[in-house]
Coordinates of C-alpha atoms and ligand atoms in Angstrom, one line a residue:
Chain A
M1 CA 0.0 0.0 0.0
H2 CA 2.5 2.7 -1.0
E3 CA -0.3 4.5 -2.8
V4 CA -0.7 6.7 0.2
G5 CA 2.8 8.0 -0.3
I6 CA 2.2 8.4 -4.1
A7 CA -1.0 10.3 -3.4
N8 CA 0.9 12.5 -1.0
S9 CA 3.6 13.3 -3.5
I10 CA 0.9 14.2 -6.0
L11 CA -0.7 16.6 -3.5
E12 CA 2.6 18.1 -2.6
A13 CA 3.3 18.9 -6.3
T14 CA -0.2 20.3 -6.6
R15 CA 0.3 22.6 -3.7
A16 CA 3.6 23.7 -4.9
E17 CA 2.1 24.5 -8.3
M18 CA -0.9 26.3 -6.8
A19 CA 1.4 28.5 -4.8
R20 CA 2.4 30.1 -8.1
H21 CA -1.2 30.8 -9.1
S22 CA -2.7 32.7 -6.1
A23 CA -6.0 33.6 -7.8
A24 CA -6.9 30.2 -9.1
R25 CA -8.6 27.1 -7.8
P26 CA -7.3 23.7 -8.8
L27 CA -9.9 21.4 -10.5
R28 CA -8.2 18.4 -11.8
I29 CA -4.7 16.8 -11.7
T30 CA -3.8 14.3 -14.4
V31 CA -1.2 11.6 -13.8
R32 CA 0.1 8.9 -16.2
I33 CA 0.6 5.5 -14.7
G34 CA 2.3 2.7 -16.7
E35 CA 1.3 -0.9 -16.4
L36 CA 4.8 -1.6 -15.1
A37 CA 4.7 1.2 -12.5
A38 CA 3.5 -1.1 -9.6
V39 CA 0.7 1.4 -8.7
D40 CA -2.9 0.3 -8.4
P41 CA -5.2 3.0 -9.8
D42 CA -8.1 2.1 -7.6
S43 CA -6.2 2.2 -4.4
L44 CA -4.5 5.4 -5.5
Q45 CA -8.0 7.0 -6.0
F46 CA -9.0 5.7 -2.6
C47 CA -6.0 7.2 -0.9
F48 CA -6.2 10.5 -2.8
A49 CA -9.9 10.9 -1.7
A50 CA -9.0 10.1 1.9
L51 CA -6.2 12.6 1.9
T52 CA -8.1 15.5 0.3
R53 CA -11.3 15.1 2.2
G54 CA -12.0 18.2 4.4
T55 CA -9.0 20.0 3.0
E56 CA -8.7 23.0 0.6
L57 CA -8.2 20.4 -2.1
A58 CA -11.4 18.5 -1.4
A59 CA -12.8 19.4 -4.8
L60 CA -9.7 18.4 -6.7
E61 CA -10.2 15.5 -9.1
L62 CA -7.5 12.9 -9.8
K63 CA -7.5 11.8 -13.4
I64 CA -5.4 8.7 -14.1
E65 CA -4.2 8.0 -17.6
P66 CA -3.2 4.3 -17.8
C67 CA -0.3 3.7 -20.2
P68 CA 0.4 0.3 -21.8
R69 CA 3.8 -1.0 -22.5
R70 CA 5.3 0.3 -25.7
N71 CA 8.2 -1.2 -27.6
C72 CA 10.1 -0.2 -30.7
C73 CA 11.6 -2.2 -33.5
P74 CA 15.3 -1.8 -34.3
A75 CA 14.7 -3.3 -37.8
C76 CA 11.9 -1.1 -39.1
G77 CA 11.6 1.6 -36.5
A78 CA 7.9 0.9 -35.8
E79 CA 6.7 1.7 -32.2
F80 CA 3.8 -0.4 -31.0
T81 CA 1.8 -1.4 -27.9
V82 CA 2.8 -4.8 -26.4
A83 CA -0.2 -6.9 -25.7
D84 CA 0.0 -10.1 -23.7
Y85 CA 3.9 -10.0 -23.5
D86 CA 4.2 -10.5 -27.2
F87 CA 7.2 -8.5 -28.1
R88 CA 7.3 -9.2 -31.8
C89 CA 7.2 -6.2 -34.1
T90 CA 3.6 -5.7 -35.3
Q91 CA 4.9 -4.3 -38.6
C92 CA 7.7 -6.6 -39.7
G93 CA 7.7 -9.5 -37.2
E94 CA 11.2 -8.9 -35.8
E95 CA 11.5 -10.9 -32.6
R96 CA 13.9 -8.7 -30.6
T97 CA 12.4 -5.3 -29.9
E98 CA 13.2 -2.7 -27.3
F99 CA 11.4 -1.2 -24.4
V100 CA 10.2 2.4 -24.9
S101 CA 7.7 3.1 -22.1
G102 CA 5.2 1.6 -19.7
D103 CA 6.7 2.3 -16.3
Q104 CA 5.5 6.0 -16.1
L105 CA 4.6 7.5 -12.8
E106 CA 4.3 11.1 -14.0
L107 CA 2.4 14.2 -13.4
A108 CA 1.0 15.4 -16.7
S109 CA -1.0 18.6 -16.0
L110 CA -3.0 20.6 -13.6
E111 CA -6.3 22.2 -14.6
M112 CA -7.5 25.2 -12.7
E113 CA -10.1 27.9 -12.7
S114 CA -9.3 31.6 -13.5
Y115 CA -5.6 31.2 -14.1
E116 CA -3.4 34.1 -13.1
S117 CA 0.3 33.4 -13.2
S118 CA 2.2 35.0 -10.4
T119 CA 5.6 34.3 -12.0
A120 CA 6.7 35.1 -15.5
Chain B
M1 CA -10.4 26.9 -17.2
N2 CA -6.6 26.7 -17.7
Q3 CA -4.3 23.8 -18.0
V4 CA -0.7 24.0 -16.8
P5 CA 1.6 21.3 -18.0
L6 CA 3.6 19.7 -15.1
E7 CA 5.6 17.0 -16.9
Q8 CA 7.5 15.7 -13.9
K9 CA 8.0 12.4 -12.1
V10 CA 5.6 11.9 -9.2
L11 CA 8.5 10.6 -7.1
K12 CA 11.0 13.2 -8.3
E13 CA 12.2 14.0 -4.8
N14 CA 13.0 10.3 -4.2
D15 CA 14.6 10.1 -7.7
R16 CA 16.7 13.1 -7.0
I17 CA 18.2 11.6 -3.8
A18 CA 18.6 8.3 -5.5
G19 CA 20.5 10.0 -8.2
E20 CA 22.9 11.6 -5.7
L21 CA 23.3 8.2 -3.9
R22 CA 24.1 6.5 -7.3
A23 CA 26.8 9.1 -8.0
R24 CA 28.3 8.6 -4.6
F25 CA 28.4 4.8 -5.0
L26 CA 30.0 5.2 -8.4
E27 CA 32.6 7.6 -7.1
H28 CA 33.6 5.3 -4.3
G29 CA 33.4 2.1 -6.4
T30 CA 30.7 0.7 -4.1
L31 CA 28.4 -1.9 -5.6
C32 CA 24.9 -1.3 -4.2
L33 CA 22.2 -4.1 -4.6
N34 CA 18.6 -3.9 -3.7
L35 CA 17.0 -7.2 -2.7
I36 CA 13.3 -7.5 -3.1
S37 CA 10.8 -10.3 -2.5
A38 CA 7.5 -11.2 -0.9
P39 CA 7.8 -11.8 2.9
G40 CA 9.7 -14.9 3.7
S41 CA 11.2 -15.7 0.3
G42 CA 14.7 -15.9 1.7
K43 CA 16.3 -12.5 1.5
T44 CA 17.9 -12.6 5.0
S45 CA 18.9 -16.3 4.5
L46 CA 20.6 -15.4 1.2
L47 CA 22.4 -12.6 3.0
E48 CA 23.5 -15.0 5.7
G49 CA 24.8 -17.4 3.1
T50 CA 26.6 -14.5 1.3
L51 CA 28.2 -13.1 4.5
A52 CA 29.4 -16.6 5.4
N53 CA 30.9 -17.3 2.0
V54 CA 32.3 -14.0 0.7
P55 CA 35.7 -14.2 -0.8
C56 CA 38.4 -13.1 1.6
G57 CA 39.0 -9.3 1.5
L58 CA 35.7 -8.3 0.0
R59 CA 34.1 -5.8 2.4
L60 CA 30.3 -6.1 2.6
A61 CA 27.8 -4.0 4.5
V62 CA 24.1 -4.6 4.9
L63 CA 21.1 -2.3 5.4
T64 CA 17.9 -4.3 6.3
G65 CA 14.5 -2.8 6.1
D66 CA 11.8 -4.1 8.4
I67 CA 8.4 -2.7 9.3
Q68 CA 8.6 -3.4 13.0
T69 CA 11.6 -5.5 14.3
Q70 CA 15.3 -5.6 14.1
N71 CA 15.3 -9.4 13.8
D72 CA 17.0 -9.6 10.4
A73 CA 19.8 -7.3 11.5
N74 CA 20.4 -9.4 14.6
R75 CA 20.6 -12.5 12.5
L76 CA 23.2 -10.9 10.2
R77 CA 25.5 -9.2 12.8
R78 CA 27.3 -12.4 13.9
F79 CA 29.3 -12.5 10.6
G80 CA 31.3 -9.4 11.6
F81 CA 30.3 -7.1 8.8
P82 CA 28.6 -3.7 9.4
V83 CA 24.8 -4.3 9.6
K84 CA 22.2 -1.6 10.3
P85 CA 18.5 -2.0 10.5
I86 CA 16.1 0.4 9.0
T87 CA 12.8 0.2 10.9
T88 CA 10.2 1.8 8.6
G89 CA 7.4 2.0 11.2
G90 CA 4.7 0.8 9.0
T91 CA 5.9 1.9 5.6
C92 CA 5.9 -1.0 3.1
H93 CA 9.1 -0.1 1.2
L94 CA 12.4 1.6 1.6
D95 CA 12.9 5.0 0.0
A96 CA 16.1 6.8 -1.0
Q97 CA 15.9 9.2 1.9
M98 CA 16.0 6.4 4.4
I99 CA 19.1 5.0 2.7
D100 CA 20.8 8.4 2.6
R101 CA 20.1 8.9 6.3
H102 CA 21.4 5.5 7.4
L103 CA 24.5 5.9 5.4
A104 CA 25.4 9.2 7.0
D105 CA 28.0 7.7 9.4
W106 CA 29.4 5.0 7.1
D107 CA 32.5 5.5 5.0
L108 CA 31.8 4.2 1.5
D109 CA 35.5 3.9 0.8
A110 CA 35.4 1.0 3.3
I111 CA 32.5 -0.7 1.6
D112 CA 32.9 -2.8 -1.6
V113 CA 29.4 -4.2 -1.7
L114 CA 26.4 -2.6 0.0
M115 CA 23.4 -5.0 0.2
I116 CA 20.0 -3.6 0.9
E117 CA 17.3 -5.9 2.1
N118 CA 14.0 -4.2 1.2
V119 CA 10.8 -4.7 3.2
G120 CA 9.1 -8.0 2.4
N121 CA 6.7 -6.9 -0.4
L122 CA 6.7 -7.7 -4.1
V123 CA 4.9 -4.6 -5.2
C124 CA 5.7 -1.3 -3.5
P125 CA 9.5 -1.5 -3.4
A126 CA 9.5 -1.7 -7.2
S127 CA 8.5 2.0 -7.5
Y128 CA 11.4 3.4 -5.4
D129 CA 14.9 3.9 -6.8
L130 CA 17.4 3.6 -4.0
G131 CA 20.4 4.5 -6.1
E132 CA 21.3 0.8 -6.5
A133 CA 23.2 -0.7 -9.4
A134 CA 20.7 -3.5 -9.6
K135 CA 17.4 -4.6 -8.1
I136 CA 17.4 -8.3 -7.4
V137 CA 14.0 -10.1 -7.1
L138 CA 13.7 -13.3 -5.1
L139 CA 11.0 -15.9 -5.8
S140 CA 10.7 -19.0 -3.7
V141 CA 9.4 -22.3 -5.2
T142 CA 6.5 -22.3 -2.8
E143 CA 5.1 -19.1 -4.3
G144 CA 3.9 -20.4 -7.6
E145 CA 5.4 -20.1 -11.1
D146 CA 2.8 -17.5 -12.2
K147 CA 4.2 -14.7 -9.9
P148 CA 6.3 -12.9 -12.6
L149 CA 3.1 -12.4 -14.6
K150 CA 1.1 -11.3 -11.6
Y151 CA 3.8 -8.9 -10.4
P152 CA 5.4 -7.8 -13.7
S153 CA 6.8 -4.5 -12.4
I154 CA 9.4 -5.9 -10.1
F155 CA 10.5 -8.6 -12.6
F156 CA 10.8 -5.9 -15.3
K157 CA 12.9 -3.7 -13.1
S158 CA 15.2 -6.4 -11.7
K159 CA 18.5 -7.3 -13.4
L160 CA 18.6 -10.6 -11.7
A161 CA 15.9 -13.0 -10.5
V162 CA 16.9 -15.6 -7.8
I163 CA 14.7 -18.6 -7.5
T164 CA 15.1 -19.7 -3.9
K165 CA 14.3 -22.8 -1.8
T166 CA 15.1 -25.1 -4.7
D167 CA 15.7 -27.9 -2.1
L168 CA 11.9 -28.0 -1.7
L169 CA 11.3 -28.7 -5.4
P170 CA 10.6 -32.4 -4.8
Y171 CA 7.7 -31.5 -2.4
V172 CA 5.9 -28.7 -4.3
P173 CA 4.3 -28.7 -7.7
F174 CA 6.5 -25.8 -8.9
D175 CA 7.4 -25.8 -12.6
I176 CA 10.8 -24.0 -12.5
A177 CA 11.2 -23.9 -16.2
Q178 CA 7.8 -22.3 -16.5
A179 CA 8.7 -19.8 -13.8
E180 CA 11.8 -18.8 -15.6
E181 CA 10.0 -18.5 -18.9
N182 CA 7.4 -16.3 -17.2
A183 CA 10.2 -14.0 -15.9
R184 CA 11.7 -13.8 -19.4
R185 CA 8.3 -13.0 -20.9
V186 CA 8.1 -9.9 -18.7
H187 CA 11.8 -9.1 -19.0
P188 CA 13.6 -10.9 -21.9
E189 CA 17.1 -9.8 -20.7
I190 CA 16.7 -10.8 -17.0
E191 CA 19.4 -13.0 -15.6
I192 CA 18.3 -16.0 -13.4
L193 CA 20.0 -18.0 -10.7
R194 CA 18.6 -21.0 -8.7
I195 CA 19.6 -21.2 -5.1
S196 CA 18.9 -23.2 -2.0
N197 CA 19.9 -21.3 1.1
T198 CA 19.4 -24.6 3.1
S199 CA 21.7 -26.9 1.1
G200 CA 23.9 -24.2 -0.3
D201 CA 23.3 -25.2 -3.9
G202 CA 23.8 -22.3 -6.2
I203 CA 25.5 -20.0 -3.6
A204 CA 28.9 -20.3 -5.5
Q205 CA 27.2 -19.1 -8.7
W206 CA 25.6 -16.2 -6.7
I207 CA 29.0 -15.2 -5.3
A208 CA 30.5 -15.3 -8.8
W209 CA 27.7 -13.1 -10.0
L210 CA 28.4 -10.7 -7.2
E211 CA 32.2 -10.6 -8.0
E212 CA 31.5 -10.0 -11.6
R213 CA 29.2 -7.1 -10.8
R214 CA 31.8 -5.7 -8.3
A215 CA 34.4 -5.8 -11.0
Q216 CA 32.1 -3.8 -13.3
A217 CA 31.5 -1.2 -10.6
L218 CA 35.2 -0.8 -10.1
A219 CA 35.7 -0.5 -13.9
A220 CA 33.1 2.2 -14.0
Q221 CA 34.7 4.2 -11.1
P222 CA 36.0 7.5 -12.4
V223 CA 39.8 7.7 -12.3
S224 CA 41.0 9.8 -9.5
L225 CA 42.9 12.9 -10.7
V226 CA 44.8 13.3 -7.4
Ligands
GTP1 N1 13.8 -25.0 2.7 C1 14.3 -23.8 2.6 N2 13.9 -22.8 3.5 C2 14.4 -21.6 3.3 C3 15.3 -21.2 2.3 N3 15.6 -19.9 2.4 C4 14.9 -19.5 3.5 N4 14.2 -20.4 4.0 C5 13.3 -20.3 5.2 O1 12.3 -19.5 4.9 C6 11.9 -18.7 6.0 C7 12.0 -17.2 5.7 O2 13.4 -16.9 5.3 P1 14.0 -15.4 5.5 O3 15.4 -15.5 5.0 O4 13.8 -14.9 6.8 O5 13.1 -14.6 4.5 P2 13.0 -13.1 4.2 O6 12.8 -12.9 2.8 O7 14.2 -12.4 4.8 O8 11.7 -12.6 5.1 P3 11.2 -11.2 5.5 O9 12.4 -10.3 5.8 O10 10.4 -11.4 6.6 O11 10.5 -10.7 4.3 C8 12.9 -19.1 7.1 O12 12.2 -20.0 8.0 C9 14.0 -19.7 6.4 O13 14.7 -20.7 7.1 C10 15.7 -22.3 1.4 O14 16.5 -22.1 0.4 N5 15.2 -23.5 1.6
MG2 MG1 14.3 -10.8 6.1
ZN3 ZN1 9.7 -4.0 -37.3

């Protein structure tokens, strides 16, 4: 259950960003979670709700973008989604392809109401 | 409504500290390894076998993570190497800051190999970089050969998988070839060793693996300009 810590890190980053936008209210934070990130979206949502309840971020929505594993092919350059651990290139059939992404645990963006940047 | 791009790692503070640790390990030629498994797969037992069998002159040190007790550290102290417990007080994984804090009074020049025993947990420790040169995942033969597919993250992130308790193979329906194939499905380049901590089978190969990695860490050490 490290989702509590993950949720906390997300909220810290949100607060840090909001400090730069004094006249705005945060609405939604979007995070990307790869299938290899070892983070369970449901329990992250649960922890996020528990940590924001009754705080100034109670209305903040957590949007999770799940990211599948992507590999790329050294033979033909194609990039493709790996389904069911089948690493063969979907374009040319090459057996040995390389990992590109799928372990993301990233903050993508923060949406807010009446944006006013306090820094240039 | 406005959208501000953030584009940063959720665990960027952990990753920053881990990056500093990795640079320090590199500078001092210290090989750092992060042992991860479900509770009871044999991490402490493997460390006992390692400390008892290290080649003469190789200086090991161990950090052991535990939620509540210091039992593992107590088991390991009798071998005469530096051992320090990290009691996480409920947290299900070690993070880079805990490592940094517990290394404060250790001289890395006096440590060739730093072994970190993570908290028994096959999921959470996978997310936290500790600055290690390699994560090592342990899977015992009593856990079932499907575990790499059920917990792909840790098998994907580990350089080495150690299948432990092989002495129990006659008593459990564990298809070791299938387990290894499953690990390679998740991570085609993963290295695999088979070990019994009880009989000592495979310990020699494990020590050889360690020495090879240690040689690589030394070769990567920046040449001193002094
Ligand atoms: N038969 C057999 N038993 C083993 C082997 N390795 C460990 N055990 C036993 O498995 C139990 C757990 O071993 P530990 O080394 O404490 O496991 P651990 O991964 O350190 O456990 P936690 O730190 O609690 O997560 C102990 O009773 C060990 O004696 C092995 O190779 N064969
Ligand atoms: Mg242990
Ligand atoms: Zn191709």
